[in-house]
Short mmCIF file of C-alpha atoms and ligand atoms in Angstrom, two decimals:
data_model
loop_
_atom_site.label_atom_id
_atom_site.label_comp_id
_atom_site.label_asym_id
_atom_site.label_seq_id
_atom_site.Cartn_x
_atom_site.Cartn_y
_atom_site.Cartn_z
CA MET A 1 259.72 186.65 213.35
CA GLU A 2 260.70 190.40 214.96
CA TYR A 3 260.26 191.05 218.41
CA VAL A 4 259.21 194.13 219.82
CA SER A 5 259.38 195.39 223.21
CA THR A 6 255.66 195.66 225.70
CA ARG A 7 256.78 199.29 226.49
CA GLY A 8 256.84 200.62 222.94
CA GLY A 9 260.12 202.28 223.01
CA ALA A 10 262.62 200.13 222.34
CA PRO A 11 263.66 198.85 218.42
CA ALA A 12 261.96 195.83 217.13
CA LEU A 13 264.64 192.59 216.85
CA GLY A 14 265.25 189.65 216.01
CA PHE A 15 265.66 186.20 217.36
CA GLU A 16 269.45 185.87 218.41
CA ASP A 17 268.92 190.19 219.88
CA VAL A 18 266.19 188.92 222.15
CA LEU A 19 267.79 185.69 222.71
CA LEU A 20 271.31 187.80 224.00
CA SER A 21 269.88 191.15 225.09
CA GLY A 22 267.05 189.83 227.49
CA LEU A 23 265.26 192.70 228.82
CA ALA A 24 264.57 195.47 225.79
CA ARG A 25 266.20 199.08 226.47
CA ASP A 26 262.85 200.94 227.62
CA GLY A 27 262.46 198.34 229.95
CA GLY A 28 260.05 196.01 228.16
CA LEU A 29 260.21 192.24 227.81
CA PHE A 30 259.99 191.54 223.94
CA VAL A 31 256.89 189.44 222.56
CA PRO A 32 256.44 188.35 219.35
CA ALA A 33 254.79 190.56 216.60
CA ASN A 34 251.87 188.37 216.28
CA TRP A 35 251.61 184.77 216.96
CA PRO A 36 252.28 181.88 214.77
CA ALA A 37 249.84 179.45 214.47
CA ILE A 38 249.99 175.58 214.12
CA ALA A 39 246.89 173.93 212.66
CA PRO A 40 245.03 171.30 214.35
CA GLU A 41 245.39 168.78 211.89
CA GLU A 42 249.30 169.44 212.79
CA ILE A 43 248.81 169.14 216.65
CA ALA A 44 247.30 166.08 216.50
CA ALA A 45 250.30 164.71 214.45
CA LEU A 46 252.35 165.87 217.81
CA GLY A 47 251.48 162.48 219.52
CA GLY A 48 253.64 160.41 217.16
CA MET A 49 256.77 162.34 217.85
CA ASP A 50 259.33 162.50 220.11
CA TYR A 51 259.68 164.83 223.00
CA ALA A 52 262.35 166.30 221.05
CA GLY A 53 260.62 166.43 218.34
CA ILE A 54 257.78 168.38 219.04
CA ALA A 55 260.11 171.11 220.70
CA ALA A 56 261.77 171.44 217.69
CA ARG A 57 258.19 171.71 215.99
CA ILE A 58 256.97 174.49 218.53
CA VAL A 59 259.88 176.43 218.57
CA ARG A 60 260.59 176.59 214.66
CA PRO A 61 258.98 179.93 214.29
CA PHE A 62 260.22 181.94 216.75
CA ILE A 63 263.91 180.91 215.58
CA GLY A 64 265.07 182.67 212.16
CA ASN A 65 266.45 179.58 209.30
CA ASP A 66 269.78 181.57 209.33
CA THR A 67 270.60 180.62 213.05
CA LEU A 68 269.80 177.28 213.11
CA ASP A 69 267.83 175.39 210.20
CA ASP A 70 265.30 172.23 210.72
CA ASP A 71 268.25 169.65 211.06
CA ALA A 72 270.00 171.54 213.05
CA LEU A 73 267.90 173.16 215.21
CA LEU A 74 266.91 169.48 215.83
CA GLN A 75 269.71 168.26 216.89
CA LEU A 76 270.05 170.83 219.11
CA ALA A 77 266.81 170.09 220.55
CA GLN A 78 267.84 166.28 220.84
CA ALA A 79 271.09 167.18 222.68
CA THR A 80 269.10 169.78 224.93
CA TYR A 81 266.74 166.95 226.35
CA ALA A 82 268.23 163.49 226.32
CA GLY A 83 270.14 164.90 229.38
CA PHE A 84 266.62 164.02 231.05
CA GLU A 85 266.47 160.92 233.05
CA HIS A 86 262.86 159.96 232.33
CA PRO A 87 262.14 158.61 228.86
CA ASP A 88 259.01 160.53 227.92
CA VAL A 89 260.18 163.74 228.97
CA ALA A 90 257.68 165.33 230.34
CA PRO A 91 255.44 162.39 231.53
CA LEU A 92 251.60 162.34 233.11
CA ARG A 93 250.74 160.76 236.30
CA GLN A 94 247.34 160.22 236.60
CA ILE A 95 245.21 160.75 240.44
CA ASP A 96 242.73 160.85 240.72
CA ASP A 97 239.33 160.94 237.83
CA ASP A 98 239.75 163.90 235.79
CA THR A 99 243.60 165.36 237.33
CA TRP A 100 246.69 164.60 236.08
CA LEU A 101 250.66 165.73 236.65
CA LEU A 102 252.32 166.46 233.84
CA GLU A 103 255.50 165.98 235.74
CA LEU A 104 258.63 168.40 235.06
CA PHE A 105 260.77 167.27 237.12
CA HIS A 106 263.22 165.07 235.02
CA GLY A 107 266.23 167.50 234.03
CA PRO A 108 269.53 168.05 236.13
CA THR A 109 268.49 170.66 238.80
CA LEU A 110 264.82 168.65 239.01
CA ALA A 111 262.79 171.61 238.53
CA PHE A 112 260.97 172.26 235.42
CA LYS A 113 262.89 175.18 234.68
CA ASP A 114 265.35 172.86 233.03
CA PHE A 115 262.98 172.35 230.04
CA ALA A 116 263.99 176.03 228.95
CA LEU A 117 267.09 176.52 230.40
CA GLN A 118 268.63 173.76 229.13
CA LEU A 119 267.88 174.72 225.61
CA LEU A 120 269.12 178.63 226.60
CA GLY A 121 272.32 177.25 226.84
CA ARG A 122 273.07 175.69 223.97
CA LEU A 123 271.17 178.15 222.29
CA PHE A 124 273.83 180.39 223.64
CA GLU A 125 277.05 179.18 223.00
CA HIS A 126 275.25 178.21 218.91
CA VAL A 127 274.78 181.92 218.67
CA LEU A 128 277.86 183.93 219.80
CA ALA A 129 279.93 180.90 218.43
CA ARG A 130 278.30 181.95 215.03
CA ARG A 131 278.84 185.91 216.30
CA GLY A 132 282.60 185.75 217.92
CA ALA A 133 281.08 187.49 220.73
CA ARG A 134 280.97 186.92 224.62
CA ILE A 135 278.09 188.17 227.17
CA THR A 136 277.64 188.58 230.79
CA ILE A 137 274.62 186.35 232.17
CA VAL A 138 273.38 188.34 235.29
CA GLY A 139 270.55 186.43 237.02
CA ALA A 140 267.83 186.89 240.17
CA THR A 141 266.97 183.22 241.41
CA SER A 142 264.37 182.61 244.25
CA GLY A 143 266.02 179.26 243.92
CA ASP A 144 265.02 176.67 240.91
CA THR A 145 265.95 179.52 238.40
CA GLY A 146 269.64 179.75 239.79
CA SER A 147 270.51 175.71 239.85
CA ALA A 148 269.03 175.23 236.75
CA ALA A 149 270.62 178.56 234.85
CA ILE A 150 274.35 177.22 236.14
CA GLU A 151 273.62 173.95 235.36
CA ALA A 152 272.70 175.37 231.60
CA CYS A 153 275.82 177.74 231.19
CA ARG A 154 278.90 175.70 233.74
CA GLY A 155 281.79 175.58 231.36
CA ARG A 156 280.31 176.78 228.28
CA ALA A 157 282.19 179.34 226.02
CA ASN A 158 282.33 182.39 225.52
CA LEU A 159 280.25 183.40 228.87
CA ASP A 160 279.83 184.31 232.40
CA ILE A 161 276.83 183.91 234.65
CA PHE A 162 276.47 185.83 237.71
CA MET A 163 273.74 184.54 239.81
CA LEU A 164 271.90 186.56 242.83
CA HIS A 165 269.95 185.19 245.66
CA PRO A 166 268.72 186.19 248.73
CA GLU A 167 270.73 184.58 251.45
CA GLY A 168 268.87 182.76 253.63
CA ARG A 169 265.74 181.92 251.64
CA VAL A 170 266.61 179.11 249.49
CA SER A 171 266.26 175.96 250.56
CA GLU A 172 269.75 173.67 251.42
CA VAL A 173 269.33 171.97 248.30
CA GLN A 174 268.42 174.60 246.09
CA ARG A 175 271.45 176.41 247.40
CA ARG A 176 273.91 173.66 247.28
CA GLN A 177 272.88 172.66 243.80
CA MET A 178 274.21 176.52 242.68
CA THR A 179 276.79 176.68 245.02
CA THR A 180 278.53 173.09 244.74
CA VAL A 181 279.01 173.99 240.55
CA VAL A 182 282.55 175.59 241.16
CA VAL A 183 283.74 176.23 238.04
CA ASP A 184 285.40 179.27 236.33
CA ASN A 185 282.46 180.66 234.65
CA VAL A 186 280.32 180.71 237.47
CA PHE A 187 279.72 183.03 240.71
CA ASN A 188 277.29 182.71 243.06
CA LEU A 189 276.47 186.07 244.97
CA ALA A 190 274.24 185.67 247.95
CA VAL A 191 272.29 188.49 248.46
CA GLY A 192 271.24 190.34 252.15
CA GLY A 193 267.31 190.75 250.94
CA THR A 194 264.73 189.50 249.29
CA PHE A 195 264.20 187.98 245.55
CA ASP A 196 262.18 191.13 244.93
CA ASP A 197 265.50 192.60 246.10
CA CYS A 198 267.52 190.77 244.25
CA GLN A 199 265.52 191.02 240.87
CA ASP A 200 265.47 194.89 241.26
CA LEU A 201 269.39 195.02 241.68
CA VAL A 202 269.55 192.90 238.36
CA LYS A 203 267.12 195.47 236.87
CA ALA A 204 269.20 198.17 237.60
CA LEU A 205 272.28 196.68 236.36
CA PHE A 206 270.22 196.34 232.89
CA ALA A 207 268.97 200.06 233.51
CA ASP A 208 272.36 201.06 233.48
CA HIS A 209 273.37 201.35 229.23
CA ALA A 210 277.17 202.25 229.56
CA LEU A 211 276.94 198.74 232.14
CA ARG A 212 275.27 196.99 229.98
CA ASP A 213 277.60 197.93 226.91
CA GLU A 214 280.55 197.00 228.61
CA LEU A 215 279.90 193.81 229.79
CA SER A 216 277.47 192.59 227.24
CA LEU A 217 274.97 192.43 230.18
CA SER A 218 272.31 189.29 229.10
CA ALA A 219 269.15 187.65 231.06
CA VAL A 220 268.27 183.89 231.34
CA ASN A 221 265.61 184.64 234.02
CA SER A 222 261.98 184.49 233.09
CA ILE A 223 262.34 187.92 231.61
CA ASN A 224 264.73 186.40 228.51
CA TRP A 225 261.49 185.54 226.25
CA ALA A 226 263.31 182.29 224.82
CA ARG A 227 262.54 180.88 228.36
CA VAL A 228 259.07 181.33 227.72
CA MET A 229 259.37 180.37 224.19
CA GLY A 230 261.14 176.75 225.69
CA GLN A 231 257.86 175.70 228.09
CA THR A 232 255.52 175.96 225.92
CA ALA A 233 256.51 172.56 224.14
CA TYR A 234 255.26 170.50 227.44
CA TYR A 235 251.41 171.95 227.44
CA PHE A 236 251.47 170.72 223.28
CA SER A 237 252.55 167.36 224.51
CA ALA A 238 250.63 166.79 227.43
CA ALA A 239 247.65 167.05 225.58
CA ALA A 240 249.16 164.97 222.16
CA ARG A 241 249.87 162.29 225.00
CA LEU A 242 246.18 162.71 226.79
CA GLY A 243 245.22 162.05 223.61
CA ALA A 244 243.18 165.29 223.77
CA VAL A 245 243.80 167.40 221.37
CA GLY A 246 240.71 168.31 220.10
CA GLU A 247 239.74 169.04 223.94
CA GLU A 248 239.16 171.71 225.42
CA LEU A 249 241.96 171.53 228.73
CA THR A 250 242.40 173.15 232.07
CA PHE A 251 245.95 173.60 232.81
CA VAL A 252 246.15 174.68 236.46
CA VAL A 253 249.94 176.38 236.85
CA PRO A 254 251.91 176.52 240.69
CA THR A 255 252.97 180.50 240.20
CA GLY A 256 255.36 182.62 241.31
CA ASN A 257 256.55 185.16 237.99
CA PHE A 258 254.26 184.40 235.75
CA GLY A 259 256.47 182.62 233.30
CA ASN A 260 255.23 179.57 233.05
CA VAL A 261 252.01 180.32 233.02
CA TYR A 262 252.25 182.66 230.42
CA SER A 263 253.92 179.70 228.51
CA ALA A 264 250.45 178.31 228.11
CA TYR A 265 249.05 180.98 227.21
CA VAL A 266 251.38 181.37 224.49
CA ALA A 267 250.24 177.90 223.51
CA ARG A 268 247.37 179.17 223.63
CA GLN A 269 247.34 181.79 221.11
CA MET A 270 249.35 178.69 218.83
CA GLY A 271 246.44 177.10 218.56
CA LEU A 272 246.39 174.24 221.73
CA PRO A 273 242.71 174.18 222.91
CA ILE A 274 242.97 175.55 226.55
CA SER A 275 239.86 176.95 228.18
CA ARG A 276 241.23 177.76 231.46
CA LEU A 277 244.16 178.78 233.74
CA VAL A 278 244.25 178.32 236.48
CA VAL A 279 246.69 180.28 238.41
CA ALA A 280 247.70 178.97 241.66
CA SER A 281 249.87 181.07 244.27
CA ASN A 282 251.35 180.96 248.01
CA ARG A 283 250.42 183.10 250.66
CA ASN A 284 251.95 185.37 248.27
CA ASP A 285 249.01 185.79 246.66
CA ILE A 286 249.19 189.31 244.40
CA LEU A 287 248.05 187.39 241.59
CA TYR A 288 244.98 185.73 243.62
CA ARG A 289 243.89 188.92 244.65
CA PHE A 290 244.28 190.42 240.91
CA TYR A 291 241.82 187.49 239.76
CA THR A 292 239.55 187.54 242.16
CA ASP A 293 239.24 191.25 243.63
CA GLY A 294 240.98 193.33 240.34
CA ASP A 295 243.15 194.56 242.39
CA MET A 296 246.60 194.35 242.09
CA SER A 297 248.80 195.97 244.82
CA ILE A 298 251.97 194.95 246.32
CA ALA A 299 253.01 193.85 250.39
CA GLY A 300 255.35 192.43 251.51
CA VAL A 301 256.81 189.17 250.42
CA GLU A 302 256.33 186.06 253.11
CA PRO A 303 258.41 183.03 253.46
CA SER A 304 256.22 179.94 252.39
CA LEU A 305 257.03 176.26 252.25
CA SER A 306 257.50 176.94 248.49
CA PRO A 307 259.99 179.54 247.70
CA SER A 308 260.26 179.41 244.61
CA MET A 309 257.07 181.18 243.96
CA ASP A 310 257.55 183.72 247.19
CA ILE A 311 257.23 186.83 245.41
CA GLN A 312 255.33 189.71 244.54
CA VAL A 313 255.71 191.55 241.65
CA SER A 314 255.38 188.74 238.52
CA SER A 315 257.59 190.20 236.07
CA ASN A 316 255.91 187.91 233.39
CA PHE A 317 253.02 189.72 233.78
CA GLU A 318 253.25 192.69 231.85
CA ARG A 319 253.36 190.34 228.50
CA LEU A 320 249.81 189.77 229.07
CA MET A 321 249.25 192.88 229.89
CA PHE A 322 250.71 194.46 226.85
CA ASP A 323 248.38 191.74 224.85
CA LEU A 324 245.19 192.77 227.02
CA MET A 325 245.93 196.49 226.62
CA ASP A 326 245.40 195.99 222.82
CA ARG A 327 249.31 196.17 222.62
CA ASP A 328 249.96 199.17 223.23
CA GLY A 329 253.22 200.83 224.33
CA ALA A 330 252.91 203.51 226.20
CA ALA A 331 250.13 202.45 228.40
CA VAL A 332 251.77 199.99 229.60
CA ALA A 333 254.45 202.24 229.95
CA ALA A 334 252.75 204.44 232.15
CA ALA A 335 250.15 202.02 234.22
CA MET A 336 253.88 200.35 235.22
CA GLN A 337 255.44 203.72 235.91
CA ALA A 338 252.15 203.53 238.31
CA PHE A 339 252.40 200.45 239.75
CA ARG A 340 256.11 201.27 240.47
CA ASN A 341 255.66 204.56 242.13
CA GLU A 342 252.05 203.80 243.98
CA GLY A 343 252.46 200.11 244.91
CA SER A 344 249.10 199.11 242.91
CA LEU A 345 247.93 198.79 239.57
CA PRO A 346 245.96 201.47 237.97
CA GLY A 347 242.90 200.68 235.85
CA ALA A 348 243.42 196.15 237.05
CA ALA A 349 239.63 195.86 237.22
CA ALA A 350 239.62 196.61 233.82
CA LEU A 351 242.90 194.69 233.17
CA ARG A 352 241.09 191.77 235.03
CA ASP A 353 237.06 191.84 233.30
CA GLY A 354 239.46 190.83 230.50
CA ALA A 355 241.22 188.23 231.51
CA ARG A 356 238.40 186.23 233.25
CA THR A 357 237.37 184.19 231.03
CA LEU A 358 240.79 182.26 230.15
CA PHE A 359 241.84 183.08 233.57
CA GLU A 360 241.23 182.13 237.58
CA GLY A 361 243.22 182.45 240.69
CA GLN A 362 243.80 180.08 243.70
CA ARG A 363 245.33 180.68 246.56
CA VAL A 364 246.84 177.29 248.79
CA ASP A 365 248.12 178.55 252.34
CA ASP A 366 251.55 176.33 253.44
CA ASP A 367 249.12 174.57 255.79
CA GLU A 368 246.60 173.53 253.08
CA THR A 369 249.69 172.45 251.10
CA LEU A 370 250.71 170.42 253.88
CA GLU A 371 247.36 169.21 254.04
CA VAL A 372 247.66 168.28 250.18
CA ILE A 373 250.74 166.21 250.27
CA ARG A 374 249.62 164.56 253.38
CA ASP A 375 246.72 163.44 251.61
CA VAL A 376 247.87 162.41 247.64
CA HIS A 377 250.36 160.25 249.24
CA GLU A 378 248.15 159.01 251.25
CA THR A 379 245.06 158.02 248.92
CA SER A 380 246.96 157.76 245.56
CA GLY A 381 251.02 157.21 247.10
CA VAL A 382 252.61 159.77 245.37
CA LEU A 383 254.72 162.31 246.26
CA LEU A 384 254.13 166.05 245.90
CA ASP A 385 256.86 169.04 246.58
CA PRO A 386 254.99 171.85 247.95
CA HIS A 387 254.83 174.60 244.66
CA THR A 388 252.97 171.07 243.43
CA ALA A 389 250.86 170.39 245.89
CA VAL A 390 250.10 174.75 245.33
CA GLY A 391 249.00 173.25 242.14
CA VAL A 392 247.14 170.44 243.46
CA GLY A 393 245.34 172.22 245.95
CA ALA A 394 244.31 175.36 243.34
CA ALA A 395 242.77 172.56 241.01
CA ARG A 396 240.78 170.96 243.78
CA LYS A 397 239.87 174.58 244.85
CA SER A 398 238.92 175.29 240.88
CA ALA A 399 235.33 173.74 240.19
CA ARG A 400 235.10 170.43 238.27
CA ASP A 401 233.07 170.67 234.92
CA GLY A 402 234.67 167.63 233.08
CA ARG A 403 237.11 168.76 231.63
CA LYS A 404 240.68 167.04 232.09
CA ARG A 405 242.77 169.39 233.79
CA ILE A 406 246.69 168.70 233.91
CA VAL A 407 248.74 169.85 237.38
CA LEU A 408 251.62 170.86 236.40
CA ALA A 409 254.01 169.30 238.67
CA THR A 410 257.08 171.57 238.49
CA ALA A 411 259.94 169.96 241.31
CA HIS A 412 260.86 166.92 242.40
CA PRO A 413 259.74 165.88 246.05
CA ALA A 414 263.63 165.71 247.11
CA LYS A 415 264.09 169.44 246.42
CA PHE A 416 262.39 169.71 249.19
CA PRO A 417 262.58 167.01 251.37
CA ASP A 418 261.41 168.37 254.97
CA ALA A 419 258.46 170.24 253.85
CA VAL A 420 257.01 166.73 252.44
CA GLU A 421 258.99 164.01 255.42
CA SER A 422 256.23 166.48 257.72
CA ALA A 423 253.36 165.77 255.86
CA THR A 424 254.04 161.96 255.44
CA GLY A 425 257.08 161.01 257.58
CA VAL A 426 258.70 160.02 253.98
CA ARG A 427 261.65 161.17 253.26
CA PRO A 428 261.71 161.75 249.14
CA ALA A 429 265.83 160.62 248.02
CA PRO A 430 267.05 162.25 245.55
CA PRO A 431 268.00 160.57 242.37
CA PRO A 432 271.72 158.66 242.43
CA HIS A 433 273.10 161.99 240.22
CA LEU A 434 272.49 164.34 243.38
CA ALA A 435 272.77 161.65 246.40
CA ASP A 436 276.20 163.10 247.20
CA LEU A 437 274.97 166.69 247.45
CA LEU A 438 275.28 166.99 251.07
CA ASP A 439 279.31 166.14 251.00
CA ARG A 440 279.87 168.59 248.51
CA PRO A 441 282.26 172.01 248.93
CA GLU A 442 280.28 175.28 248.27
CA VAL A 443 281.57 178.66 247.30
CA ALA A 444 279.72 182.01 247.68
CA THR A 445 279.93 186.05 248.48
CA SER A 446 277.75 187.26 250.53
CA ILE A 447 277.19 190.93 249.55
CA ALA A 448 274.85 193.57 250.22
CA ASN A 449 271.59 194.81 248.90
CA GLU A 450 273.24 197.49 246.82
CA VAL A 451 273.78 198.02 243.51
CA GLY A 452 276.99 199.51 243.62
CA ALA A 453 278.91 196.58 245.77
CA VAL A 454 276.97 194.21 243.16
CA ARG A 455 278.48 196.27 240.02
CA ASP A 456 282.24 196.75 241.02
CA PHE A 457 281.73 192.98 241.82
CA VAL A 458 280.78 191.78 238.77
CA ARG A 459 283.12 194.94 236.45
CA GLY A 460 285.44 192.80 238.59
CA HIS A 461 285.25 189.38 237.69
CA ALA A 462 284.07 188.68 234.32
CA ALA A 463 285.81 188.29 231.07
CA ALA A 464 283.84 189.97 229.54
CA THR A 465 285.18 193.32 230.70
C1 PLP B 501 260.10 178.60 239.09
C2 PLP B 501 258.85 178.26 240.04
C3 PLP B 501 257.68 178.08 240.60
C4 PLP B 501 257.34 179.30 239.24
O1 PLP B 501 256.98 179.82 238.25
P1 PLP B 501 257.09 180.80 237.48
O2 PLP B 501 257.13 180.95 235.80
O3 PLP B 501 258.45 182.17 238.00
O4 PLP B 501 255.56 180.72 237.07
C5 PLP B 501 257.30 177.36 240.35
N1 PLP B 501 257.57 176.49 241.00
C6 PLP B 501 259.06 175.89 241.33
C7 PLP B 501 259.21 174.22 241.60
C8 PLP B 501 259.78 176.78 239.95
O5 PLP B 501 261.02 176.38 240.85
#
């Protein structure tokens, strides 16, 4: 499989180079040159496989046989998902007549990001050993990416990881899941700014080509294609487990950077019959305004009860834009430039018209989020984390059409115990492997919201220099 940049100004690369480099050199994101198809009979047959088997089958066309043959890929997938605590890995739980939760929080850091990142850490290790290479991973997190990335990379050979988080804007549990990992190849940086500032700092480091080469910079945030790829399998597994492979399904996806819902789009491009994707936002509602009014204008980021969705510029949206603009990279590059300069995306209304047959936006504010958590607990006994509650709230706002609706449960309620307790009076307990989290020592470095400061720190601490 070859990959091309969404901005059309970088050479096509193979999987290993895309995995290791993250962002394309022209500032664009890599996407497959074409969409591999999975036939309906084969999708139906997935129902008889375990999760690792499904994952290996779905990612197969994206990874060359020279990187991993079929047996090696299956073994890698089995090792990846063996560490998940639920035997089904991604179980479904029905909460009303036509609504199911897809529980994606049984991995080591209790959020859906483990699905892709546990795979990514192993892919990195495998490819770096094969090539005799070493890399420096730099990432930005609004909370869950950081812990999942650190957990995936800790102690792995041939790589260092530097993770930027907005100081004081991630929950205590999220922060501790990062800062209590005290190993030689993990560096936590607490930035005086927002998540978007952290993301801009990372982009600035990548834009510095000399630094990028010097340190072999690589990304694990959702701009890395392998992240998107690693999330696609659970859409197939959900349809197969529901025995709904021939049916048109609706997925409701709590959304921040647009990575998870873009993975659903990829599943659909590969042949999974998805007829509706509900993009669920909190008060940071740029995507809701896009889908509803055809307007994509940047507003300030406001903290909410679902911090992993407190994002205005959703990086992965550019991948969808690329398809909506008939894969015209130069046009995407020009539109993104104008978006950066003016804070508003030109031609947004036309793009929205192209996207609206499949996508719908819904917005759920903090009060509604708490009300959903309370109501679902009362009616079904299930505790929802605030991100998942935004999804359930969005499902309720979206018109019922008789189709089965699957809401992605993106985090374990114990990751956000304060919100859950204030809504229900019940404080969710963490699973045993995280029970002593609040007692473990933390290590992090506070750093100014300045690219020079971050660059100097990374240069001073990366083993790849
Ligand atoms: C990251 C995250 C999201 C948002 O996912 P995107 O892929 O950025 O859209 C939603 N919920 C939780 C719990 C997350 O960790």
